[in-house]
Amino acid sequence: MSALDTPPPPPLTMDSLEELRAYLWKVHQVTVDKDDPILMLHTIHKVALDEYARLLDGHKRQLSENVQKITKDLEDEVRLIIGDLESEALNDAVRERLATIHEAERLSGKTLDHFKQTLKAQRLLTLINIAAIGCTLGVLSVLVI
């Protein structure tokens, strides 16, 4: 296979049927008529990918809201516990417990930061998966033709 036999890479987005027809011409030197029913596959795949992206965005928003609510609830609970303990007579045992709680609070903050980083990585992987789905659907569409 020579460099001339290598098809051009598909565009990142192919929003119109004209763009799809032009790409099919570049790759296969075949003209697909505007009325060809195979072009419906492009529309069907685009609708499915758009719906999938919309659902993913909704899930990401809900996950973010849930994490923020849980974090706030945990912070409030930890502050309440710390306030209660500090208001008691501070003997050595209580001081040790407070130090442990402060350490647990610090560690939970680190854990939350790690969770946020993991969530960012998950978002990136989701975007990569969407791109992979788009490429797969594009390849399948070309193979169906």
PDB file of C-alpha atoms in Angstrom:
ATOM      1  CA  MET A   1       0.000   0.000   0.000  1.00  0.00           C
ATOM      2  CA  SER A   2       1.499   3.313  -1.044  1.00  0.00           C
ATOM      3  CA  ALA A   3       1.004   6.734   0.500  1.00  0.00           C
ATOM      4  CA  LEU A   4      -1.400   7.486  -2.355  1.00  0.00           C
ATOM      5  CA  ASP A   5      -3.593   4.531  -1.304  1.00  0.00           C
ATOM      6  CA  THR A   6      -3.986   5.854   2.231  1.00  0.00           C
ATOM      7  CA  PRO A   7      -7.397   7.500   2.595  1.00  0.00           C
ATOM      8  CA  PRO A   8      -7.521  10.968   4.107  1.00  0.00           C
ATOM      9  CA  PRO A   9      -8.414  11.065   7.797  1.00  0.00           C
ATOM     10  CA  PRO A  10     -12.072  11.753   8.498  1.00  0.00           C
ATOM     11  CA  PRO A  11     -12.874  15.255   9.707  1.00  0.00           C
ATOM     12  CA  LEU A  12     -13.434  15.731  13.440  1.00  0.00           C
ATOM     13  CA  THR A  13     -17.044  16.637  12.728  1.00  0.00           C
ATOM     14  CA  MET A  14     -19.192  15.784   9.773  1.00  0.00           C
ATOM     15  CA  ASP A  15     -22.370  17.740  10.389  1.00  0.00           C
ATOM     16  CA  SER A  16     -23.834  17.856   6.916  1.00  0.00           C
ATOM     17  CA  LEU A  17     -24.607  15.262   4.323  1.00  0.00           C
ATOM     18  CA  GLU A  18     -22.609  17.306   1.811  1.00  0.00           C
ATOM     19  CA  GLU A  19     -19.504  16.917   3.975  1.00  0.00           C
ATOM     20  CA  LEU A  20     -20.163  13.164   4.168  1.00  0.00           C
ATOM     21  CA  ARG A  21     -20.643  12.909   0.406  1.00  0.00           C
ATOM     22  CA  ALA A  22     -17.442  14.883  -0.186  1.00  0.00           C
ATOM     23  CA  TYR A  23     -15.510  12.626   2.191  1.00  0.00           C
ATOM     24  CA  LEU A  24     -16.869   9.485   0.487  1.00  0.00           C
ATOM     25  CA  TRP A  25     -15.693  10.917  -2.832  1.00  0.00           C
ATOM     26  CA  LYS A  26     -12.204  11.628  -1.399  1.00  0.00           C
ATOM     27  CA  VAL A  27     -11.881   8.109  -0.022  1.00  0.00           C
ATOM     28  CA  HIS A  28     -13.662   5.975  -2.639  1.00  0.00           C
ATOM     29  CA  GLN A  29     -14.080   8.252  -5.667  1.00  0.00           C
ATOM     30  CA  VAL A  30     -17.742   7.246  -5.589  1.00  0.00           C
ATOM     31  CA  THR A  31     -20.537   9.759  -5.804  1.00  0.00           C
ATOM     32  CA  VAL A  32     -23.421   9.110  -3.444  1.00  0.00           C
ATOM     33  CA  ASP A  33     -26.639  10.695  -4.662  1.00  0.00           C
ATOM     34  CA  LYS A  34     -28.424  13.118  -2.299  1.00  0.00           C
ATOM     35  CA  ASP A  35     -31.433  10.777  -2.315  1.00  0.00           C
ATOM     36  CA  ASP A  36     -29.439   7.626  -1.530  1.00  0.00           C
ATOM     37  CA  PRO A  37     -31.055   5.981   1.519  1.00  0.00           C
ATOM     38  CA  ILE A  38     -27.631   4.975   2.875  1.00  0.00           C
ATOM     39  CA  LEU A  39     -27.178   8.621   3.872  1.00  0.00           C
ATOM     40  CA  MET A  40     -29.885   8.066   6.487  1.00  0.00           C
ATOM     41  CA  LEU A  41     -27.287   6.093   8.460  1.00  0.00           C
ATOM     42  CA  HIS A  42     -25.273   9.281   8.938  1.00  0.00           C
ATOM     43  CA  THR A  43     -28.328  11.060  10.313  1.00  0.00           C
ATOM     44  CA  ILE A  44     -29.270   8.131  12.542  1.00  0.00           C
ATOM     45  CA  HIS A  45     -25.730   7.860  13.914  1.00  0.00           C
ATOM     46  CA  LYS A  46     -25.500  11.623  14.476  1.00  0.00           C
ATOM     47  CA  VAL A  47     -28.791  11.652  16.391  1.00  0.00           C
ATOM     48  CA  ALA A  48     -27.666   8.678  18.501  1.00  0.00           C
ATOM     49  CA  LEU A  49     -24.273  10.258  19.272  1.00  0.00           C
ATOM     50  CA  ASP A  50     -25.876  13.605  20.128  1.00  0.00           C
ATOM     51  CA  GLU A  51     -28.315  11.880  22.497  1.00  0.00           C
ATOM     52  CA  TYR A  52     -25.470   9.889  24.064  1.00  0.00           C
ATOM     53  CA  ALA A  53     -23.460  13.094  24.591  1.00  0.00           C
ATOM     54  CA  ARG A  54     -26.514  14.792  26.108  1.00  0.00           C
ATOM     55  CA  LEU A  55     -27.032  11.881  28.501  1.00  0.00           C
ATOM     56  CA  LEU A  56     -23.347  11.890  29.471  1.00  0.00           C
ATOM     57  CA  ASP A  57     -23.482  15.617  30.177  1.00  0.00           C
ATOM     58  CA  GLY A  58     -26.538  15.080  32.386  1.00  0.00           C
ATOM     59  CA  HIS A  59     -24.800  12.265  34.263  1.00  0.00           C
ATOM     60  CA  LYS A  60     -21.657  14.374  34.744  1.00  0.00           C
ATOM     61  CA  ARG A  61     -23.716  17.283  36.088  1.00  0.00           C
ATOM     62  CA  GLN A  62     -25.631  14.986  38.455  1.00  0.00           C
ATOM     63  CA  LEU A  63     -22.424  13.305  39.632  1.00  0.00           C
ATOM     64  CA  SER A  64     -20.817  16.677  40.258  1.00  0.00           C
ATOM     65  CA  GLU A  65     -23.866  17.881  42.210  1.00  0.00           C
ATOM     66  CA  ASN A  66     -23.880  14.673  44.262  1.00  0.00           C
ATOM     67  CA  VAL A  67     -20.175  14.959  45.069  1.00  0.00           C
ATOM     68  CA  GLN A  68     -20.569  18.605  46.081  1.00  0.00           C
ATOM     69  CA  LYS A  69     -23.557  17.822  48.315  1.00  0.00           C
ATOM     70  CA  ILE A  70     -21.833  14.872  49.984  1.00  0.00           C
ATOM     71  CA  THR A  71     -18.684  16.947  50.471  1.00  0.00           C
ATOM     72  CA  LYS A  72     -20.624  19.804  52.032  1.00  0.00           C
ATOM     73  CA  ASP A  73     -22.545  17.420  54.308  1.00  0.00           C
ATOM     74  CA  LEU A  74     -19.290  15.773  55.415  1.00  0.00           C
ATOM     75  CA  GLU A  75     -17.622  19.124  56.035  1.00  0.00           C
ATOM     76  CA  ASP A  76     -20.600  20.307  58.081  1.00  0.00           C
ATOM     77  CA  GLU A  77     -20.639  17.101  60.099  1.00  0.00           C
ATOM     78  CA  VAL A  78     -16.894  17.220  60.764  1.00  0.00           C
ATOM     79  CA  ARG A  79     -17.086  20.876  61.811  1.00  0.00           C
ATOM     80  CA  LEU A  80     -20.008  20.117  64.127  1.00  0.00           C
ATOM     81  CA  ILE A  81     -18.136  17.222  65.727  1.00  0.00           C
ATOM     82  CA  ILE A  82     -14.998  19.321  66.127  1.00  0.00           C
ATOM     83  CA  GLY A  83     -17.003  22.178  67.630  1.00  0.00           C
ATOM     84  CA  ASP A  84     -18.674  19.852  70.120  1.00  0.00           C
ATOM     85  CA  LEU A  85     -15.380  18.299  71.145  1.00  0.00           C
ATOM     86  CA  GLU A  86     -13.636  21.649  71.505  1.00  0.00           C
ATOM     87  CA  SER A  87     -16.406  22.946  73.735  1.00  0.00           C
ATOM     88  CA  GLU A  88     -15.827  20.096  76.205  1.00  0.00           C
ATOM     89  CA  ALA A  89     -13.082  20.237  78.784  1.00  0.00           C
ATOM     90  CA  LEU A  90      -9.862  19.626  76.891  1.00  0.00           C
ATOM     91  CA  ASN A  91      -7.971  16.901  78.637  1.00  0.00           C
ATOM     92  CA  ASP A  92      -5.210  14.844  77.085  1.00  0.00           C
ATOM     93  CA  ALA A  93      -7.550  12.140  75.739  1.00  0.00           C
ATOM     94  CA  VAL A  94      -9.774  14.733  74.066  1.00  0.00           C
ATOM     95  CA  ARG A  95      -6.743  16.492  72.581  1.00  0.00           C
ATOM     96  CA  GLU A  96      -5.598  13.205  71.105  1.00  0.00           C
ATOM     97  CA  ARG A  97      -9.039  12.625  69.612  1.00  0.00           C
ATOM     98  CA  LEU A  98      -9.077  16.136  68.165  1.00  0.00           C
ATOM     99  CA  ALA A  99      -5.671  15.566  66.608  1.00  0.00           C
ATOM    100  CA  THR A 100      -6.995  12.328  65.089  1.00  0.00           C
ATOM    101  CA  ILE A 101     -10.092  14.087  63.780  1.00  0.00           C
ATOM    102  CA  HIS A 102      -8.001  16.887  62.302  1.00  0.00           C
ATOM    103  CA  GLU A 103      -5.798  14.291  60.640  1.00  0.00           C
ATOM    104  CA  ALA A 104      -8.882  12.467  59.344  1.00  0.00           C
ATOM    105  CA  GLU A 105     -10.214  15.780  58.018  1.00  0.00           C
ATOM    106  CA  ARG A 106      -6.905  16.464  56.294  1.00  0.00           C
ATOM    107  CA  LEU A 107      -6.863  12.971  54.788  1.00  0.00           C
ATOM    108  CA  SER A 108     -10.472  13.282  53.665  1.00  0.00           C
ATOM    109  CA  GLY A 109      -9.546  16.546  51.937  1.00  0.00           C
ATOM    110  CA  LYS A 110      -6.720  14.752  50.140  1.00  0.00           C
ATOM    111  CA  THR A 111      -9.107  11.943  49.220  1.00  0.00           C
ATOM    112  CA  LEU A 112     -11.599  14.462  47.866  1.00  0.00           C
ATOM    113  CA  ASP A 113      -8.880  16.109  45.790  1.00  0.00           C
ATOM    114  CA  HIS A 114      -7.901  12.693  44.437  1.00  0.00           C
ATOM    115  CA  PHE A 115     -11.542  11.933  43.665  1.00  0.00           C
ATOM    116  CA  LYS A 116     -11.833  15.223  41.770  1.00  0.00           C
ATOM    117  CA  GLN A 117      -8.729  14.367  39.751  1.00  0.00           C
ATOM    118  CA  THR A 118     -10.190  10.941  39.014  1.00  0.00           C
ATOM    119  CA  LEU A 119     -13.438  12.580  37.926  1.00  0.00           C
ATOM    120  CA  LYS A 120     -11.496  14.829  35.537  1.00  0.00           C
ATOM    121  CA  ALA A 121      -9.736  11.780  34.122  1.00  0.00           C
ATOM    122  CA  GLN A 122     -13.093  10.055  33.752  1.00  0.00           C
ATOM    123  CA  ARG A 123     -14.418  13.055  31.817  1.00  0.00           C
ATOM    124  CA  LEU A 124     -11.417  12.906  29.514  1.00  0.00           C
ATOM    125  CA  LEU A 125     -11.865   9.167  28.979  1.00  0.00           C
ATOM    126  CA  THR A 126     -15.553   9.742  28.265  1.00  0.00           C
ATOM    127  CA  LEU A 127     -14.663  12.274  25.579  1.00  0.00           C
ATOM    128  CA  ILE A 128     -12.169   9.817  24.113  1.00  0.00           C
ATOM    129  CA  ASN A 129     -14.877   7.116  24.149  1.00  0.00           C
ATOM    130  CA  ILE A 130     -17.291   9.427  22.334  1.00  0.00           C
ATOM    131  CA  ALA A 131     -14.642  10.150  19.721  1.00  0.00           C
ATOM    132  CA  ALA A 132     -13.969   6.413  19.390  1.00  0.00           C
ATOM    133  CA  ILE A 133     -17.680   5.747  18.957  1.00  0.00           C
ATOM    134  CA  GLY A 134     -17.817   8.432  16.287  1.00  0.00           C
ATOM    135  CA  CYS A 135     -14.868   6.906  14.460  1.00  0.00           C
ATOM    136  CA  THR A 136     -16.350   3.411  14.791  1.00  0.00           C
ATOM    137  CA  LEU A 137     -19.690   4.550  13.467  1.00  0.00           C
ATOM    138  CA  GLY A 138     -17.927   6.335  10.627  1.00  0.00           C
ATOM    139  CA  VAL A 139     -15.988   3.187   9.733  1.00  0.00           C
ATOM    140  CA  LEU A 140     -19.125   1.056  10.014  1.00  0.00           C
ATOM    141  CA  SER A 141     -21.004   3.499   7.805  1.00  0.00           C
ATOM    142  CA  VAL A 142     -18.260   3.310   5.215  1.00  0.00           C
ATOM    143  CA  LEU A 143     -18.215  -0.507   5.439  1.00  0.00           C
ATOM    144  CA  VAL A 144     -21.992  -0.677   5.010  1.00  0.00           C
ATOM    145  CA  ILE A 145     -21.657   1.317   1.809  1.00  0.00           C
TER     146      ILE A 145
END
